[in-house]
Amino acid sequence: TNAGRTSLQEREALTTSPLNHKIISFMKKKSSNLCLAIDYTTTEQILQMVEKAGPFVVAIKVHSDIITDFSESFTQQLVQLANNLEFIIFDDRKFADTGNTTKLQLTGPFKIAEWADVVTTHAVQGVDSIVPVFREFINNPAYRLSGVLLIAQLSTKGSLTNIHEYTKKAVQIADENRDIVSGFITQTRISEFSDILNWTPGVNLDAKNDSTGQQWRGVEQAIEIQQNDIVIVGRGVTSSKEPIQQLKRYRQTAWESLTKEENE
Ligand code: BMP
C-alpha cells in the first residue's frame, strides 16, 4: 500500500527546487509520473518518438553520448518540443569525475548544460566534486540546467551501490543540498525528505531481465511497495511494435499506483 506517502500537494509545498515545482505541475496537469528513456541512436528516431510520446510523460530521458548524429539542431528541436509539450529534458550523463572535468563535460561538445533540464551524477567522487560545480550551473540563468539527480542505487545485477554504506552516504549528500539535488535514481525510497523525488529505472511489465545485467520489476513493486515517485521506462515502450499504446499502458498503471491512496 501507499501508507505514509506524502501527497503531491504536500510535496509541492515542501520543495525548494524550481525544477521539482515544474515537474510536479506537469505531473498533476498530465496525470503522469512517467519518464520515457529513449535509447535510440539517431536524432530522427528520437525526435519522432518525442513528438508522439511528449504529451504523456513528465520527462524524456536521453543519453547524449550514444547519438551518432548529435547536433545543435537536434537539441534546439528537443527544447522546442519540451517547451510546447511540457516535459523535462533529462540527459542521463552519469557524471563521475573531478569537479573540473565535470564542468568541462557539461560545456564540452554536447553543451549539456545549455539544453538539459536535469542530469544524473554518481556520488562516488564525493560531495566537493559534485555540489559546487552543479550549483554554479544551476544558479546561472544562462544555462537551462536546473537540477541534478544523484544515483543512490542502480538497477543492475551485482551493483556496487549495494555495498556497505554507499547509498546512505549518497543520501546524505542529497539531503544537505536539496536546492540543487532534486531527486534520486534509486530502486527504493531512501530519504526521509519527501521533497526529493525518487526516480526509478528497471521497470518493465513484460520482462524480468536482459542479457547484460539489467533487472526489471513491475510498476506496483516500484511505486506501491518501494515507494518511488517517477517511473523510468525504456525498452518496454521503445522496443515495442506499438510504442504509444505501451506508453499509455505504463502511464496509466504508474499513475494509478501513485495516486491510489490519495483517491481512496
Ligand atoms: P530499459 O527500461 O530499456 O532497461 O531502460 C532503462 C534506462 O534507465 C536506460 O537508459 C538506462 O541507462 C537507465 N538506468 C538503468 O536502467 N538503471 C539504473 O540504475 C540507472 C539508469 O540510469
XYZ file of C-alpha atoms and ligand atoms in Angstrom:
286
model
C 0.000 0.000 0.000
C 0.948 3.641 -0.176
C 0.697 4.199 3.573
C 2.738 7.200 4.554
C 3.240 8.570 1.081
C 3.321 12.332 1.015
C 0.799 13.715 -1.436
C 1.915 15.708 -4.446
C 0.301 18.802 -2.954
C 2.371 18.445 0.213
C 5.496 17.818 -1.856
C 4.871 20.928 -3.859
C 4.640 22.984 -0.705
C 7.825 21.458 0.715
C 10.184 21.602 -2.229
C 12.633 24.463 -2.676
C 13.740 23.229 -6.087
C 12.246 25.183 -9.019
C 12.771 22.075 -11.129
C 10.612 19.978 -8.806
C 7.915 22.642 -8.866
C 7.875 22.346 -12.627
C 7.883 18.530 -12.529
C 5.055 18.337 -10.010
C 2.962 20.790 -12.001
C 3.471 18.653 -15.133
C 2.590 15.507 -13.158
C -0.696 16.967 -11.971
C -1.590 18.561 -15.288
C -0.817 15.444 -17.357
C -1.789 12.773 -14.802
C 1.576 11.175 -15.401
C 4.559 10.093 -13.338
C 6.283 8.550 -16.319
C 9.716 9.284 -17.778
C 10.439 7.735 -21.150
C 14.025 6.566 -21.701
C 14.635 6.881 -25.427
C 17.843 4.996 -26.090
C 17.695 5.322 -29.853
C 20.914 6.299 -31.586
C 19.753 8.678 -34.315
C 18.226 12.114 -33.864
C 15.460 11.371 -36.375
C 14.275 8.302 -34.455
C 14.455 10.175 -31.162
C 12.577 13.270 -32.336
C 9.855 11.170 -33.972
C 9.300 9.349 -30.689
C 9.400 12.568 -28.655
C 6.687 14.136 -30.807
C 4.370 11.206 -30.154
C 5.311 10.484 -26.541
C 5.707 14.045 -25.255
C 2.062 14.619 -24.273
C 2.010 11.557 -21.973
C 5.227 11.949 -19.975
C 6.773 14.303 -17.431
C 10.288 13.723 -18.735
C 12.162 12.444 -21.757
C 15.486 10.820 -20.925
C 18.276 10.544 -23.487
C 21.910 9.508 -23.484
C 23.560 12.300 -25.498
C 26.708 10.200 -25.881
C 25.011 7.345 -27.775
C 23.564 9.568 -30.515
C 25.555 9.058 -33.694
C 24.442 12.272 -35.444
C 24.171 14.544 -32.394
C 23.928 18.229 -33.362
C 22.878 21.611 -32.097
C 19.853 21.484 -34.382
C 18.765 18.327 -32.539
C 18.895 19.990 -29.129
C 17.115 23.082 -30.467
C 14.267 20.897 -31.722
C 14.200 18.960 -28.467
C 13.972 22.167 -26.416
C 11.157 23.445 -28.625
C 9.225 20.189 -28.189
C 9.822 20.258 -24.431
C 8.503 23.813 -24.188
C 5.441 23.042 -26.331
C 4.556 19.606 -24.962
C 5.604 20.388 -21.372
C 8.139 17.806 -20.369
C 11.554 17.883 -18.698
C 14.676 17.144 -20.759
C 16.843 14.645 -18.918
C 20.358 13.760 -20.117
C 21.458 10.622 -18.308
C 25.164 11.524 -18.451
C 26.107 9.981 -15.063
C 28.990 12.298 -14.225
C 31.588 10.646 -12.006
C 34.817 12.623 -12.220
C 36.647 15.541 -10.617
C 34.647 18.741 -10.387
C 36.797 20.399 -13.016
C 36.285 17.574 -15.511
C 32.540 17.556 -14.846
C 32.485 21.272 -15.621
C 34.282 20.660 -18.925
C 31.903 17.811 -19.775
C 28.853 20.000 -19.090
C 30.109 22.651 -21.516
C 32.004 20.379 -23.946
C 30.941 19.370 -27.477
C 27.457 18.321 -26.347
C 26.876 21.590 -24.383
C 24.698 19.596 -21.989
C 24.100 22.432 -19.519
C 22.526 24.535 -22.270
C 19.670 22.200 -23.197
C 19.176 19.631 -20.427
C 16.872 20.485 -17.517
C 18.378 17.747 -15.406
C 21.323 15.339 -15.483
C 22.444 12.385 -13.410
C 25.578 12.224 -11.322
C 27.198 9.409 -9.444
C 28.069 10.050 -5.802
C 31.348 8.122 -5.831
C 33.529 11.213 -6.468
C 32.346 12.864 -3.236
C 30.392 15.951 -2.265
C 33.024 18.612 -3.052
C 33.363 17.403 -6.639
C 29.596 17.464 -7.151
C 27.756 20.198 -5.297
C 29.778 23.388 -6.031
C 30.054 22.529 -9.736
C 26.373 21.851 -10.299
C 25.343 24.786 -8.111
C 27.352 27.128 -10.330
C 25.500 25.959 -13.444
C 22.077 25.663 -11.884
C 22.232 29.172 -10.391
C 23.335 30.679 -13.696
C 20.294 31.643 -15.810
C 22.380 31.375 -18.991
C 22.054 27.598 -18.640
C 18.867 25.568 -18.872
C 20.199 23.054 -16.321
C 18.118 23.399 -13.170
C 18.701 20.295 -11.106
C 20.644 17.115 -10.644
C 19.623 13.548 -9.838
C 22.002 11.637 -7.596
C 22.495 7.941 -8.280
C 21.858 6.262 -4.948
C 21.104 2.753 -6.211
C 21.486 1.121 -9.604
C 19.073 -1.396 -11.059
C 21.818 -3.675 -12.338
C 22.619 -7.136 -11.028
C 25.521 -7.110 -8.559
C 25.610 -3.295 -8.431
C 28.266 -1.990 -6.064
C 25.879 0.666 -4.766
C 24.586 -2.105 -2.511
C 27.896 -2.341 -0.715
C 28.284 -1.121 2.851
C 27.094 2.447 3.430
C 27.302 3.756 -0.131
C 23.640 4.595 -0.526
C 23.483 6.137 2.945
C 26.371 8.461 2.116
C 24.800 9.399 -1.213
C 21.531 10.213 0.547
C 23.390 12.482 2.955
C 24.835 14.491 0.050
C 21.342 14.943 -1.369
C 19.610 15.697 1.933
C 22.037 18.522 2.680
C 21.820 20.076 -0.792
C 18.171 19.889 -1.694
C 18.185 23.186 -3.599
C 20.154 21.507 -6.396
C 19.728 17.752 -5.829
C 16.104 17.458 -6.848
C 15.948 13.683 -6.908
C 17.497 10.260 -6.686
C 17.969 7.492 -9.169
C 17.062 4.634 -6.909
C 15.290 1.336 -6.588
C 13.536 2.093 -3.322
C 12.671 5.218 -1.291
C 15.768 6.051 0.704
C 15.494 9.587 2.074
C 13.300 10.919 4.848
C 12.956 14.196 2.933
C 9.829 13.883 0.851
C 10.625 16.918 -1.289
C 13.323 14.865 -3.033
C 11.686 12.922 -5.866
C 12.556 9.258 -6.351
C 13.068 8.342 -9.999
C 13.290 4.635 -10.631
C 14.593 2.741 -13.661
C 14.407 -1.021 -14.033
C 10.692 -1.192 -14.843
C 9.128 -3.490 -17.409
C 5.655 -5.004 -17.323
C 6.520 -7.949 -19.562
C 10.133 -8.991 -18.914
C 12.406 -9.590 -15.904
C 15.896 -9.060 -17.306
C 18.010 -8.561 -20.402
C 21.258 -10.385 -21.160
C 23.541 -7.586 -19.923
C 22.724 -7.183 -16.236
C 19.526 -5.144 -16.279
C 16.892 -6.199 -13.736
C 13.268 -5.198 -14.251
C 10.259 -5.288 -11.972
C 6.663 -4.167 -12.353
C 5.088 -0.811 -11.592
C 3.268 -1.942 -8.453
C 6.545 -3.126 -6.911
C 8.332 0.084 -7.921
C 5.660 2.567 -6.828
C 3.473 0.991 -4.169
C 5.959 -1.246 -2.395
C 9.261 0.550 -2.975
C 7.628 3.991 -2.738
C 9.166 5.630 -5.773
C 7.587 8.633 -7.479
C 8.610 8.615 -11.130
C 8.881 5.502 -13.288
C 11.613 5.436 -15.930
C 10.687 3.037 -18.704
C 12.774 2.320 -21.763
C 12.579 -0.783 -23.910
C 9.182 -1.778 -22.507
C 7.986 1.053 -24.746
C 10.750 1.812 -27.240
C 11.295 -1.784 -28.401
C 7.588 -2.452 -28.778
C 5.844 -2.617 -32.135
C 3.156 -0.360 -30.708
C 5.161 2.028 -28.534
C 2.470 4.638 -27.901
C -0.061 2.005 -26.905
C 2.521 0.632 -24.462
C 3.395 4.128 -23.270
C -0.240 4.782 -22.394
C -0.385 1.469 -20.554
C 2.671 2.318 -18.438
C 1.412 5.810 -17.831
C -1.964 4.659 -16.607
C -0.569 1.864 -14.426
C 2.060 4.115 -12.861
C -0.343 6.986 -12.200
C -2.909 4.648 -10.646
C -0.234 3.242 -8.353
C 0.957 6.678 -7.310
C -2.472 8.156 -6.656
C -4.154 5.082 -5.191
C -4.225 6.327 -1.636
C -4.980 9.897 -2.460
C -8.074 8.734 -4.325
C -9.320 6.256 -1.753
P 15.267 -0.029 -20.030
O 13.871 0.078 -19.393
O 15.209 -0.194 -21.506
O 16.156 -1.021 -19.349
O 15.946 1.420 -19.864
C 16.361 1.898 -18.618
C 17.103 3.215 -18.759
O 17.470 3.671 -17.474
C 18.394 3.119 -19.563
O 18.525 4.329 -20.297
C 19.491 3.042 -18.512
O 20.686 3.672 -18.942
C 18.883 3.792 -17.338
N 19.277 3.293 -15.998
C 19.019 1.998 -15.593
O 18.470 1.200 -16.338
N 19.384 1.619 -14.325
C 19.977 2.455 -13.432
O 20.223 2.069 -12.302
C 20.227 3.769 -13.841
C 19.863 4.182 -15.118
O 20.095 5.425 -15.490
